[in-house]
Each structure stands twice: as structure tokens, then as C-alpha cells.
Amino acid sequence: MRWRCRFLLVLLAPSLHAQIPEAQRRSDFEFMGPAVQAMQRDDARNPAMLWVQQGAQLWQQAAGASGKSCASCHGDVSSLRGVATRYPAFDTPTQGPVNLAQRINRCRQSQQRAAPWKLESEELLALESLVALQSRGLPITPPADVRLQSHLERGRQLYAQRLGQLDLSCAQCHDQRWGQRLGGTTIPQGHPTSYPQYRLEWQGLGSLQRRLRNCLSGVRAQAWPLGARELVELELFLGVRARGLPLEAPGVRP
Ligand code: HEC
Ligand code: HEC
């Protein structure tokens, strides 16, 4: 990653904040230049809307042995307004947290009785964008579910733990050094408000897990594979940490 070799400069800079006070929390949208902000503000210019359109087609398409579409059971997709604000959520079959993409795949498998999509596939990102868009502007509202507690604690611990050859924790960058420059980039606070997200660097749409894997390889840590429990636990903690911030999915980042 382009910021990888500049980490030393960041570490030499004074640490400003231990933990982000609620009044100072802000979406990483605020740290971007005006050109990228304008792309996100205007749906006609937001490339992620192409995936939303594809998602709207898939929503209507019958699939699997059930011969049903998402619409057959859920009706208009606006019925899922609010859903994206409370994921990851507890999943009874696996007795653990699942993120929104995994939840959609569960319906794909057990309700439509079709083969699940690959994580990070265009189809799954498309449907996830469509569902996330229904919650745009609503505050992130992690569920108060005691069954999630141990997973949340594990996510909190992973966030604070030093990782990789650079021996840096998420907190050291995103809680203690946000707003500082790292290479050509401003370190953002690292909130999960805009996923799936179109990244100019990716030239495509990606999930929060893809982003987390980027940060992990940035510190030269072995990144957990897509769908790993650890990544979902990190997502869970990021949701709690961003509680109340409005969803802006699908967002755009540089
Ligand atoms: C055969 C009926 C059926 C089909 C087809 C179906 N679902 Fe579902 N879906 C359900 C049921 C039942 C639930 C559980 C509702 C609940 O827990 O209140 C659910 C739950 C969900 C949830 C979680 C909602 C929440 O409140 O947490 C999402 C997201 C979802 N479905 C998306 C989809 C998508 C996307 C498709 C198409 C790929 C789809 N579903 C296809 C029946 C279906
Ligand atoms: C060395 C500093 C550093 C570390 C350590 C780090 N990140 Fe990041 N992170 C960044 C930078 C810089 C960006 C901005 C994206 C870019 O341009 O690469 C970013 C972006 C993000 C974003 C995207 C925010 C958005 O609006 O899209 C999230 C979420 C995030 N990081 C979470 C994490 C988590 C969780 C960890 C620990 C596993 C972590 N980061 C570790 C520097 C770091």
C-alpha cells in the first residue's frame, strides 16, 4: 500500500487522542478532498450506483430450487429499510455473528435453495449495496444482544492489539493519529459507514472486510481470509464504536 513505508513518520508524530470523544467522531467522508466528496454526494456520479442497479435486477430474479426471488418473499426492497444499520447480527444456525453479506447469502441458500455467492462476488456486493442503500441516512444501531457480547469483546481486543511486522494496532492509527498525514493520505477515524464502497484505488466496489484486509496487509500482518470470524468480530466492534453515525452506503473513497 502506498502509505506502508511512511509509518515511521507517523509514529514519531505526537499522539493527540487516546480514544475519540463522541463529539469528535466523524465519518471518513470528512477527510476526503472535495472532488471525491462530490462523487459520493451525487448518485448520478457515484459509480457504486451501477452495482445498486444490478442488485435491483437480482432482487427480482427467481433462483434455486425454490424458484423464488428475493421479492417473492420480501416484496419491495424498501421493506428492508433499517436492516443494514444493525449488522453484524447474531445468526442462530452458526451461533455467532454474521455480517450483512453473509445474511443475504443465508437467504440465498436456505430460502432460495440456490448455491451461495462467493464472498466479494459482484452479485453479493450488488445485493448488499441495494440493501444498504435502503438505510442511507439512518444511524448505525448495533443490536443489544447478549449472545454477541463475547464476540464484541474479541473484536475490541483485536482492535487494540498490535499486529504484523510493523507491530501497530488499529487504535494506534485510527484512535490516536486520525487527522495526521501518512504518505499522501490523511488517516481517517476508520468508521464502517459507507460499505460496500467504491474505491478509486480499487477501480471497483469492495466490502468492509476487503478494506480491513488492506489495513492488515498495510501493517504486514497475515490478513484473515474473507468471511473469517475475526473479521466479523472486528466489524462488530467497529459498529459499536461508530454507533449513531449515519450510514452513507454505498460510499466513495479515494
Ligand atoms: C422463501 C422466502 C425468502 C426468500 C426467497 C428470501 N428471503 Fe430473505 N428472509 C426470509 C425470512 C423468513 C427472513 C427472516 C425474517 C426475520 O428474521 O424476521 C429473511 C431475512 C432476510 C434478511 C435479514 C433481515 C433482518 O431483519 O435482519 C435479509 C437482509 C434478507 N432476508 C435478504 C434477502 C435477499 C437479498 C434475498 C434474495 C437473494 C432473500 N432475502 C430471499 C425469507 C426469504
Ligand atoms: C498504519 C496505520 C493504520 C493501521 C494500523 C490501520 N489502518 Fe485502517 N486505515 C489507514 C489509512 C491511512 C486509511 C485510509 C485509506 C487509505 O487511503 O489507505 C485507513 C482506512 C480504514 C477504514 C476505512 C474507512 C472508510 O471510510 O472507508 C477502516 C474501516 C479501517 N481503516 C479500519 C482499520 C482496522 C479495523 C484496523 C486494524 C485491523 C486498521 N484500520 C489498521 C491506516 C491504518
Short mmCIF file of C-alpha atoms in Angstrom, two decimals, residues 78-203:
data_model
loop_
_atom_site.label_atom_id
_atom_site.label_comp_id
_atom_site.label_asym_id
_atom_site.label_seq_id
_atom_site.Cartn_x
_atom_site.Cartn_y
_atom_site.Cartn_z
CA SER A 78 -37.67 -0.75 0.89
CA SER A 79 -39.15 -3.25 3.38
CA LEU A 80 -35.52 -3.83 4.42
CA ARG A 81 -35.07 -0.22 5.50
CA GLY A 82 -33.07 -0.13 8.72
CA VAL A 83 -31.69 -3.66 8.39
CA ALA A 84 -28.18 -2.60 7.39
CA THR A 85 -27.85 -0.40 10.49
CA ARG A 86 -27.89 -3.43 12.80
CA TYR A 87 -25.43 -5.81 11.18
CA PRO A 88 -23.35 -7.82 12.11
CA ALA A 89 -26.13 -9.61 13.98
CA PHE A 90 -26.44 -12.94 15.75
CA ASP A 91 -27.06 -15.90 13.48
CA THR A 92 -28.72 -18.90 15.07
CA PRO A 93 -27.53 -21.62 12.65
CA THR A 94 -23.85 -20.76 13.18
CA GLN A 95 -24.29 -19.47 16.76
CA GLY A 96 -22.17 -16.44 16.01
CA PRO A 97 -22.21 -13.04 14.33
CA VAL A 98 -22.77 -12.69 10.58
CA ASN A 99 -22.42 -9.55 8.50
CA LEU A 100 -24.99 -8.35 6.00
CA ALA A 101 -23.42 -10.13 3.02
CA GLN A 102 -23.37 -13.42 4.92
CA ARG A 103 -27.01 -12.88 5.96
CA ILE A 104 -28.03 -12.34 2.34
CA ASN A 105 -26.17 -15.49 1.38
CA ARG A 106 -28.08 -17.39 4.04
CA CYS A 107 -31.37 -16.47 2.34
CA ARG A 108 -29.82 -17.39 -0.97
CA GLN A 109 -29.01 -20.86 0.36
CA SER A 110 -31.78 -21.76 2.76
CA GLN A 111 -34.70 -19.76 1.32
CA GLN A 112 -33.99 -19.73 -2.41
CA ARG A 113 -32.15 -23.02 -2.19
CA ALA A 114 -29.52 -21.82 -4.62
CA ALA A 115 -25.73 -22.08 -4.48
CA PRO A 116 -24.31 -19.30 -2.28
CA TRP A 117 -22.42 -16.49 -3.94
CA LYS A 118 -18.71 -16.17 -3.34
CA LEU A 119 -17.87 -13.52 -0.78
CA GLU A 120 -16.82 -10.33 -2.57
CA SER A 121 -18.51 -11.51 -5.79
CA GLU A 122 -20.15 -8.83 -7.91
CA GLU A 123 -23.59 -10.33 -7.26
CA LEU A 124 -23.27 -10.33 -3.50
CA LEU A 125 -21.81 -6.81 -3.46
CA ALA A 126 -24.65 -5.69 -5.73
CA LEU A 127 -27.37 -7.01 -3.42
CA GLU A 128 -25.56 -5.79 -0.34
CA SER A 129 -25.36 -2.28 -1.87
CA LEU A 130 -29.05 -2.35 -2.71
CA VAL A 131 -29.98 -3.40 0.82
CA ALA A 132 -27.54 -0.95 2.44
CA LEU A 133 -28.89 1.93 0.35
CA GLN A 134 -32.32 1.44 1.97
CA SER A 135 -30.78 2.57 5.27
CA ARG A 136 -28.94 5.59 3.96
CA GLY A 137 -29.06 8.42 6.50
CA LEU A 138 -30.14 6.18 9.37
CA PRO A 139 -27.87 5.92 12.42
CA ILE A 140 -25.74 2.82 12.95
CA THR A 141 -27.57 0.87 15.63
CA PRO A 142 -25.70 -2.22 16.82
CA PRO A 143 -28.08 -4.73 18.39
CA ALA A 144 -28.00 -5.12 22.16
CA ASP A 145 -27.79 -8.90 22.06
CA VAL A 146 -26.08 -10.72 24.91
CA ARG A 147 -25.22 -13.57 22.57
CA LEU A 148 -22.93 -11.15 20.71
CA GLN A 149 -21.11 -9.94 23.82
CA SER A 150 -18.12 -12.29 23.74
CA HIS A 151 -17.66 -11.64 20.02
CA LEU A 152 -17.81 -7.91 20.56
CA GLU A 153 -15.16 -8.18 23.28
CA ARG A 154 -12.98 -10.22 20.97
CA GLY A 155 -13.37 -7.53 18.28
CA ARG A 156 -12.47 -4.83 20.78
CA GLN A 157 -9.39 -6.79 21.78
CA LEU A 158 -8.30 -7.35 18.15
CA TYR A 159 -8.70 -3.63 17.52
CA ALA A 160 -6.37 -2.78 20.40
CA GLN A 161 -3.82 -5.49 19.72
CA ARG A 162 -0.53 -4.78 17.95
CA LEU A 163 -0.39 -6.66 14.67
CA GLY A 164 2.03 -7.53 11.92
CA GLN A 165 5.67 -6.82 11.29
CA LEU A 166 5.02 -3.11 11.87
CA ASP A 167 3.63 -4.01 15.30
CA LEU A 168 0.81 -1.47 15.09
CA SER A 169 -2.75 -1.71 16.35
CA CYS A 170 -5.83 -0.34 14.63
CA ALA A 171 -6.22 2.00 17.60
CA GLN A 172 -2.74 3.47 17.18
CA CYS A 173 -3.71 4.78 13.77
CA HIS A 174 -7.45 5.34 13.95
CA ASP A 175 -7.95 6.48 17.58
CA GLN A 176 -4.63 8.10 18.31
CA ARG A 177 -3.46 9.54 15.00
CA TRP A 178 -6.52 10.30 12.93
CA GLY A 179 -6.24 13.53 11.03
CA GLN A 180 -2.46 13.14 10.65
CA ARG A 181 -0.85 12.57 7.28
CA LEU A 182 0.52 9.17 6.31
CA GLY A 183 2.23 9.31 2.95
CA GLY A 184 -0.23 11.06 0.68
CA THR A 185 -3.22 10.08 2.81
CA THR A 186 -4.93 11.52 5.85
CA ILE A 187 -5.51 8.82 8.44
CA PRO A 188 -9.27 8.67 8.91
CA GLN A 189 -11.10 7.54 12.03
CA GLY A 190 -11.93 4.23 10.35
CA HIS A 191 -15.71 4.07 10.56
CA PRO A 192 -17.80 1.47 8.72
CA THR A 193 -20.38 3.98 7.45
CA SER A 194 -20.00 3.63 3.69
CA TYR A 195 -19.82 -0.05 2.76
CA PRO A 196 -19.97 -1.55 0.23
CA GLN A 197 -17.78 1.22 -1.06
CA TYR A 198 -16.44 2.29 -4.43
CA ARG A 199 -12.74 2.96 -4.13
CA LEU A 200 -10.89 4.74 -6.88
CA GLU A 201 -7.78 2.80 -5.91
CA TRP A 202 -9.66 -0.49 -6.42
CA GLN A 203 -11.46 0.69 -9.54
#
